[in-house]
Short mmCIF file of C-alpha atoms in Angstrom, two decimals:
data_model
loop_
_atom_site.label_atom_id
_atom_site.label_comp_id
_atom_site.label_asym_id
_atom_site.label_seq_id
_atom_site.Cartn_x
_atom_site.Cartn_y
_atom_site.Cartn_z
CA MET I 206 -19.21 289.11 -12.02
CA GLU I 207 -19.50 289.67 -15.75
CA GLU I 208 -18.30 292.89 -16.87
CA PRO I 209 -21.06 295.70 -17.89
CA LEU I 210 -22.89 296.00 -21.42
CA VAL I 211 -21.41 298.03 -23.52
CA THR I 212 -24.42 300.53 -24.46
CA ASN I 213 -23.34 301.64 -27.81
CA THR I 214 -22.86 297.64 -29.18
CA PRO I 215 -26.05 295.42 -29.72
CA PRO I 216 -24.87 291.87 -28.14
CA PRO I 217 -25.12 288.67 -30.47
CA PHE I 218 -28.30 287.47 -29.28
CA LEU I 219 -30.50 291.15 -29.74
CA CYS I 220 -28.68 291.27 -33.01
CA ASP I 221 -30.20 288.19 -34.11
CA TYR I 222 -33.83 288.89 -32.81
CA LEU I 223 -33.55 292.29 -34.92
CA GLN I 224 -32.45 290.55 -37.82
CA LYS I 225 -35.34 288.10 -37.73
CA SER I 226 -37.83 290.85 -36.91
CA GLY I 227 -36.41 292.76 -40.19
CA GLU I 228 -35.78 296.04 -37.70
CA GLN I 229 -33.02 298.10 -37.63
CA PHE I 230 -30.61 298.68 -34.20
CA VAL I 231 -30.53 302.31 -33.49
CA GLY I 232 -29.08 302.49 -29.78
CA LEU I 233 -29.06 301.16 -26.28
CA GLU I 234 -29.74 303.86 -23.49
CA ARG I 235 -29.02 302.40 -19.89
CA ILE I 236 -32.13 303.04 -17.38
CA VAL I 237 -32.66 303.12 -13.94
CA LEU I 238 -35.26 300.39 -12.91
CA GLY I 239 -34.78 298.12 -10.47
CA LYS I 240 -32.60 297.63 -7.30
CA ASN I 241 -30.57 294.27 -8.97
CA ASN I 242 -29.79 294.05 -12.80
CA ARG I 243 -28.93 296.56 -15.31
CA SER I 244 -31.77 297.35 -17.94
CA TYR I 245 -31.95 298.94 -21.14
CA HIS I 246 -34.52 300.65 -23.66
CA VAL I 247 -33.41 299.32 -26.69
CA ARG I 248 -34.42 301.66 -29.73
CA THR I 249 -35.03 300.53 -33.41
CA LEU I 250 -36.07 302.40 -36.48
CA GLY I 251 -40.08 300.93 -35.65
CA HIS I 252 -39.89 300.36 -31.97
CA SER I 253 -38.36 299.85 -28.77
CA TYR I 254 -37.39 297.03 -26.34
CA PHE I 255 -36.66 296.43 -23.12
CA LEU I 256 -33.11 294.82 -22.18
CA LYS I 257 -32.49 293.10 -18.85
CA ALA I 258 -28.93 292.56 -17.82
CA TYR I 259 -29.27 289.72 -14.56
CA PHE I 260 -26.76 289.88 -11.82
CA ARG I 261 -25.02 286.90 -11.26
CA HIS I 262 -22.34 285.81 -8.91
CA PRO I 263 -21.12 282.40 -7.45
CA HIS I 264 -23.03 282.50 -4.14
CA ASP I 265 -26.28 283.24 -5.44
CA VAL I 266 -27.81 280.02 -6.88
CA ARG I 267 -31.20 281.83 -7.91
CA ASP I 268 -31.77 281.58 -11.55
CA ARG I 269 -33.47 285.02 -11.90
CA LEU I 270 -33.34 284.62 -15.84
CA GLY I 271 -34.77 281.56 -16.27
CA ALA I 272 -37.37 282.38 -13.44
CA GLU I 273 -38.42 285.29 -14.82
CA TYR I 274 -38.89 284.48 -18.68
CA ALA I 275 -40.58 281.13 -17.72
CA PHE I 276 -43.14 282.80 -15.91
CA LEU I 277 -43.48 285.47 -18.82
CA GLU I 278 -44.02 282.68 -20.83
CA PHE I 279 -46.56 281.11 -19.03
CA CYS I 280 -48.68 284.28 -18.40
CA ARG I 281 -48.40 284.61 -22.53
CA ASP I 282 -49.62 280.85 -23.16
CA GLN I 283 -52.41 281.34 -20.44
CA GLY I 284 -53.70 284.66 -22.24
CA ILE I 285 -52.34 286.47 -18.80
CA GLY I 286 -52.28 290.17 -19.56
CA GLY I 287 -50.95 293.10 -17.72
CA VAL I 288 -47.24 291.86 -17.89
CA PRO I 289 -44.50 292.16 -20.49
CA LEU I 290 -43.81 289.67 -23.12
CA PRO I 291 -41.02 287.53 -23.39
CA LEU I 292 -39.04 287.58 -26.48
CA ALA I 293 -35.66 286.65 -26.35
CA PHE I 294 -32.74 285.35 -24.01
CA ASP I 295 -29.04 284.48 -24.19
CA ARG I 296 -28.82 282.16 -20.99
CA THR I 297 -25.09 282.38 -21.67
CA ASN I 298 -24.45 285.96 -21.02
CA GLY I 299 -27.47 286.47 -18.76
CA MET I 300 -29.38 288.46 -20.89
CA ALA I 301 -33.25 288.67 -22.03
CA LEU I 302 -35.63 290.74 -24.35
CA TYR I 303 -38.59 291.67 -23.53
CA SER I 304 -41.68 294.26 -24.95
CA TRP I 305 -41.15 297.60 -23.86
CA ILE I 306 -43.90 299.20 -21.57
CA ALA I 307 -44.25 302.49 -22.27
CA GLY I 308 -45.14 304.32 -18.89
CA GLU I 309 -44.03 305.83 -15.82
CA PRO I 310 -43.16 304.11 -12.60
CA VAL I 311 -45.91 304.27 -9.85
CA LYS I 312 -45.19 306.67 -6.89
CA LYS I 313 -45.75 306.34 -3.43
CA GLY I 314 -49.16 307.91 -2.63
CA GLN I 315 -51.02 307.31 -5.99
CA VAL I 316 -52.04 304.10 -5.75
CA CYS I 317 -55.90 303.91 -6.09
CA GLY I 318 -58.77 301.91 -6.03
CA GLU I 319 -57.85 300.49 -9.53
CA ASP I 320 -54.36 300.00 -9.11
CA ILE I 321 -55.50 296.87 -6.57
CA ILE I 322 -58.19 295.91 -8.53
CA SER I 323 -55.62 295.48 -11.61
CA ALA I 324 -53.24 293.74 -9.16
CA ALA I 325 -55.61 291.48 -7.87
CA ALA I 326 -56.98 290.59 -11.18
CA LEU I 327 -53.66 289.48 -12.12
CA LEU I 328 -53.21 287.21 -9.39
CA GLY I 329 -56.95 285.80 -10.08
CA ALA I 330 -55.61 285.07 -12.79
CA LEU I 331 -52.56 282.93 -12.15
CA ALA I 332 -54.55 281.53 -9.69
CA ARG I 333 -56.98 280.09 -12.24
CA CYS I 334 -54.48 278.50 -14.38
CA SER I 335 -52.38 277.29 -11.51
CA ALA I 336 -54.00 273.91 -12.12
CA ALA I 337 -52.41 273.92 -16.02
CA PRO I 338 -49.97 271.35 -16.94
CA GLN I 339 -47.58 274.28 -17.87
CA ALA I 340 -47.60 275.25 -13.86
CA ALA I 341 -45.60 272.54 -12.55
CA GLY I 342 -42.87 273.17 -14.93
CA LEU I 343 -42.16 276.07 -13.49
CA PRO I 344 -39.52 276.85 -10.73
CA LEU I 345 -40.49 277.45 -7.12
CA ALA I 346 -40.60 281.13 -6.31
CA ALA I 347 -37.79 282.44 -4.05
CA ASP I 348 -38.05 281.45 -0.49
CA ALA I 349 -41.05 279.43 -1.49
CA CYS I 350 -42.85 278.16 1.59
CA ALA I 351 -44.19 274.47 1.47
CA SER I 352 -45.94 274.56 4.98
CA ALA I 353 -46.96 277.01 7.83
CA TRP I 354 -43.35 276.17 9.65
CA ASP I 355 -41.90 277.24 6.41
CA HIS I 356 -43.03 281.08 6.92
CA GLN I 357 -41.50 280.82 10.83
CA LEU I 358 -38.28 279.37 9.20
CA LEU I 359 -37.99 282.28 6.36
CA ALA I 360 -38.23 285.12 8.98
CA HIS I 361 -35.75 283.26 11.38
CA ARG I 362 -32.99 282.86 8.53
CA ARG I 363 -33.51 286.98 7.54
CA VAL I 364 -33.18 287.74 11.16
CA GLU I 365 -30.46 285.48 11.72
CA ALA I 366 -28.39 285.70 8.44
CA LEU I 367 -28.65 289.96 9.22
CA SER I 368 -27.21 289.39 12.75
CA LYS I 369 -23.99 286.96 11.63
CA ALA I 370 -23.29 289.96 8.92
CA LEU I 371 -23.18 292.47 11.32
CA LEU I 372 -21.18 290.55 13.95
CA THR I 373 -18.30 290.28 10.85
CA ALA I 374 -18.78 293.86 9.66
CA GLN I 375 -16.29 296.46 10.21
CA ASN I 376 -16.94 298.64 13.56
CA SER I 377 -18.54 301.71 13.18
CA PRO I 378 -21.79 303.47 14.78
CA ILE I 379 -24.09 303.01 12.18
CA VAL I 380 -23.42 299.08 12.60
CA GLN I 381 -23.71 299.32 16.15
CA GLN I 382 -27.10 301.07 15.75
CA VAL I 383 -27.97 298.23 13.30
CA ARG I 384 -26.95 295.76 15.60
CA ASP I 385 -29.00 297.03 18.76
CA PHE I 386 -31.92 296.89 16.40
CA ALA I 387 -31.62 293.61 15.15
CA ALA I 388 -30.89 292.11 19.03
CA LYS I 389 -33.41 294.89 20.51
CA ARG I 390 -36.15 294.67 18.55
CA LEU I 391 -36.16 292.05 15.58
CA VAL I 392 -35.46 289.03 18.12
CA PRO I 393 -37.72 289.67 20.46
CA ALA I 394 -40.32 290.49 18.08
CA LEU I 395 -39.14 286.89 15.76
CA ASN I 396 -39.92 285.04 19.05
CA SER I 397 -43.44 286.84 19.68
CA ALA I 398 -44.60 286.48 16.54
CA MET I 399 -43.49 282.54 16.40
CA ASN I 400 -45.33 281.76 19.73
CA ARG I 401 -48.51 283.71 18.16
CA ALA I 402 -48.05 281.72 14.94
CA GLN I 403 -48.06 278.44 17.12
CA SER I 404 -50.57 279.23 19.24
CA LEU I 405 -52.97 280.08 16.58
CA LEU I 406 -52.67 277.58 14.52
CA LYS I 407 -52.89 273.90 15.77
CA GLN I 408 -49.77 271.89 15.82
CA ASP I 409 -50.41 269.08 13.08
CA ALA I 410 -51.19 272.07 10.57
CA LEU I 411 -47.90 273.73 11.29
CA HIS I 412 -45.91 271.02 10.01
CA GLN I 413 -48.19 270.20 7.51
CA PRO I 414 -46.79 269.96 3.60
CA LEU I 415 -48.94 271.61 1.09
CA CYS I 416 -50.40 269.22 -1.66
CA PRO I 417 -49.53 269.79 -4.87
CA GLY I 418 -52.93 271.51 -5.77
CA ASP I 419 -52.08 274.15 -2.88
CA PHE I 420 -49.20 276.04 -4.46
CA VAL I 421 -50.23 279.21 -6.67
CA VAL I 422 -47.90 280.71 -9.60
CA SER I 423 -47.00 283.80 -8.05
CA PRO I 424 -44.97 287.19 -9.08
CA SER I 425 -43.06 286.70 -6.17
CA ASP I 426 -42.09 290.64 -4.45
CA PHE I 427 -45.01 291.82 -6.07
CA GLY I 428 -46.55 295.08 -5.03
CA PHE I 429 -46.70 298.50 -7.12
CA HIS I 430 -42.82 299.30 -6.55
CA ASN I 431 -42.86 297.08 -9.17
CA ALA I 432 -45.62 298.53 -11.30
CA LEU I 433 -45.49 300.67 -14.19
CA ARG I 434 -48.25 303.16 -14.87
CA THR I 435 -49.48 303.61 -18.63
CA ARG I 436 -52.76 304.84 -20.17
CA ASN I 437 -53.99 301.65 -19.84
CA GLY I 438 -53.34 301.32 -16.58
CA VAL I 439 -51.14 299.41 -14.44
CA VAL I 440 -48.31 296.84 -15.60
CA PHE I 441 -46.47 294.64 -13.55
CA VAL I 442 -42.71 294.28 -14.24
CA ASP I 443 -39.79 292.26 -12.79
CA PHE I 444 -40.49 288.70 -11.67
CA GLU I 445 -37.19 287.33 -11.45
CA TYR I 446 -38.40 285.71 -7.67
CA ALA I 447 -41.36 284.46 -9.54
CA GLY I 448 -42.51 280.41 -9.18
CA ARG I 449 -44.69 278.27 -7.78
CA ASP I 450 -45.52 279.64 -3.51
CA ASP I 451 -47.79 279.23 -1.11
CA PRO I 452 -50.92 281.93 -1.45
CA VAL I 453 -50.29 282.54 2.07
CA LYS I 454 -46.93 284.02 0.95
CA THR I 455 -47.82 285.92 -1.56
CA VAL I 456 -50.70 287.81 -0.49
CA CYS I 457 -48.58 288.43 2.81
CA ASP I 458 -45.45 289.91 0.57
CA PHE I 459 -48.34 292.24 -0.92
CA VAL I 460 -49.24 293.94 2.08
CA CYS I 461 -45.85 294.04 3.08
CA GLN I 462 -44.35 296.01 0.66
CA PRO I 463 -42.55 298.50 1.69
CA GLU I 464 -41.74 301.22 -0.61
CA ILE I 465 -45.17 301.67 -1.83
CA PRO I 466 -47.62 300.18 0.94
CA VAL I 467 -50.84 299.38 0.77
CA ALA I 468 -53.30 299.25 3.10
CA GLN I 469 -53.59 295.94 5.30
CA ASP I 470 -57.05 295.62 4.22
CA HIS I 471 -56.17 295.00 1.11
CA LEU I 472 -55.05 291.66 2.30
CA LYS I 473 -58.38 290.17 2.49
CA THR I 474 -58.97 291.98 -1.42
CA MET I 475 -56.23 290.04 -2.57
CA ALA I 476 -56.96 286.83 -0.64
CA ASP I 477 -60.73 287.05 -2.48
CA SER I 478 -58.75 286.99 -5.91
CA LEU I 479 -57.75 283.50 -5.38
CA GLU I 480 -61.39 282.33 -5.77
CA THR I 481 -59.91 278.40 -6.69
CA PHE I 482 -58.72 278.16 -3.53
CA ASP I 483 -59.68 278.11 0.15
CA THR I 484 -59.79 281.98 0.70
CA LYS I 485 -61.24 281.21 4.24
CA LYS I 486 -58.11 279.35 5.04
CA ILE I 487 -55.92 281.61 3.44
CA LEU I 488 -57.05 284.19 5.72
CA GLN I 489 -57.09 282.04 8.38
CA ARG I 490 -53.06 281.48 8.08
CA ALA I 491 -52.59 284.89 6.58
CA ASP I 492 -53.44 286.19 10.14
CA ALA I 493 -51.47 283.96 11.97
CA LEU I 494 -48.04 284.51 9.57
CA LEU I 495 -48.35 287.91 8.19
CA PRO I 496 -46.46 289.11 11.41
CA LEU I 497 -43.38 286.90 10.90
CA HIS I 498 -43.27 288.58 7.20
CA ARG I 499 -43.35 292.00 8.57
CA ILE I 500 -40.32 290.72 10.28
CA LYS I 501 -39.05 289.16 7.17
CA TRP I 502 -39.06 292.67 5.29
CA CYS I 503 -37.63 295.00 8.42
CA CYS I 504 -34.64 292.69 7.46
CA ILE I 505 -34.93 293.08 3.87
CA ILE I 506 -34.95 296.85 4.58
CA LEU I 507 -31.56 296.29 6.11
CA ASN I 508 -30.09 293.90 3.02
CA ASN I 509 -27.56 296.66 2.34
CA PHE I 510 -25.54 295.45 5.44
CA ILE I 511 -25.25 292.01 3.82
CA LYS I 512 -22.45 291.19 1.32
CA LEU I 513 -23.87 289.52 -1.46
CA HIS I 514 -26.80 291.82 -1.27
CA ALA I 515 -24.73 295.10 -1.39
CA LEU I 516 -23.06 293.38 -4.50
CA ARG I 517 -26.56 293.12 -6.51
CA ARG I 518 -27.21 297.04 -5.50
CA GLU I 519 -23.53 297.84 -6.92
CA PHE I 520 -24.10 295.66 -10.32
CA SER I 521 -26.97 297.56 -10.68
CA ASN I 522 -25.39 300.96 -10.30
CA GLU I 523 -27.56 301.90 -7.14
CA GLU I 524 -25.70 304.18 -4.80
CA ASN I 525 -25.66 302.04 -1.46
CA SER I 526 -22.65 301.85 -0.07
CA GLY I 527 -22.20 305.22 1.37
CA ILE I 528 -22.84 306.19 4.87
CA ASP I 529 -25.89 308.36 4.53
CA THR I 530 -27.11 305.50 2.88
CA LEU I 531 -26.69 302.61 5.59
CA GLU I 532 -28.29 305.43 7.83
CA PHE I 533 -31.20 305.96 5.71
CA GLN I 534 -31.83 302.27 5.23
CA LEU I 535 -31.50 302.05 9.23
CA HIS I 536 -33.93 305.04 9.93
CA LYS I 537 -36.50 303.10 7.60
CA ALA I 538 -36.29 300.15 9.18
CA GLN I 539 -36.99 301.61 12.42
CA SER I 540 -39.94 303.31 10.97
CA TYR I 541 -41.69 300.46 9.09
CA ALA I 542 -40.90 298.29 12.53
CA ASP I 543 -42.75 301.67 14.30
CA THR I 544 -45.49 301.29 11.85
CA TYR I 545 -46.67 297.96 12.25
CA CYS I 546 -45.74 297.56 16.19
CA ILE I 547 -42.41 294.86 15.52
CA PHE I 548 -40.92 295.01 18.66
#
């Protein structure tokens, strides 16, 4: 894992960008934003910028920088607003520079109707541009689904990865509690959700692959946990998982987000925004597959118990190794499961 960026010295690629822009560097300020990477506020005499240093690890094959930068270039080139502008990057050192968004993180309980409209507008704009030639060059989104069966495999892999990590984890009361939770609630819920999906979807539809035109350019991990409230409304950020994906997964993930939850009724709002797609079919498939994504997100809440995910939290300097944090995540997962009837 790379050494942390020295905050009082600008990296060379930033110096090059500022020199070409005719700006004088003032300083870098570390800010807390996101759970996977390191974020910095770049100050010049006249402007502010956002600098991101991406987590990289031999066992993490996701090109986070490449995915986010390509997605934001796509938005810029297609005239899609409500997101930052990509300005420069340094692939060797895993860093990128973006426009600065002056705003505050959206807080739980603050999401209003206008915010939902903004989210739907962004997703709708992406859907309308998903057939553009540039879209075909984007990578697949993280955990992209190319069939209904892939949604089942995704949830199954999450439960399996958590269960395996817990088997090899050092014994402790909290680890045993999570083992019990996974065995007694997540595994039975997964079996039930898979049976339900298979009963609601025709067998041939379950395994039928999506056609190239069925993929949407997805922000992925899309929700108000990755949004800043500005004077002009919400702006969405953090697109390291973005890419081409099944629109059903995109709308399911939006209503499954645990950090700043939204009502499940908004699944239809988001599906309706995909006006260039068959929204009726999206809603039918989402109804069958949504419980699988609830289970997936319950596992994601417990990522702190999986070593590679814990390393990402450590890289971003999030406190995550203490017993208090692990107990908090377990309680959060249990509450999520209770709320959405995962049993």
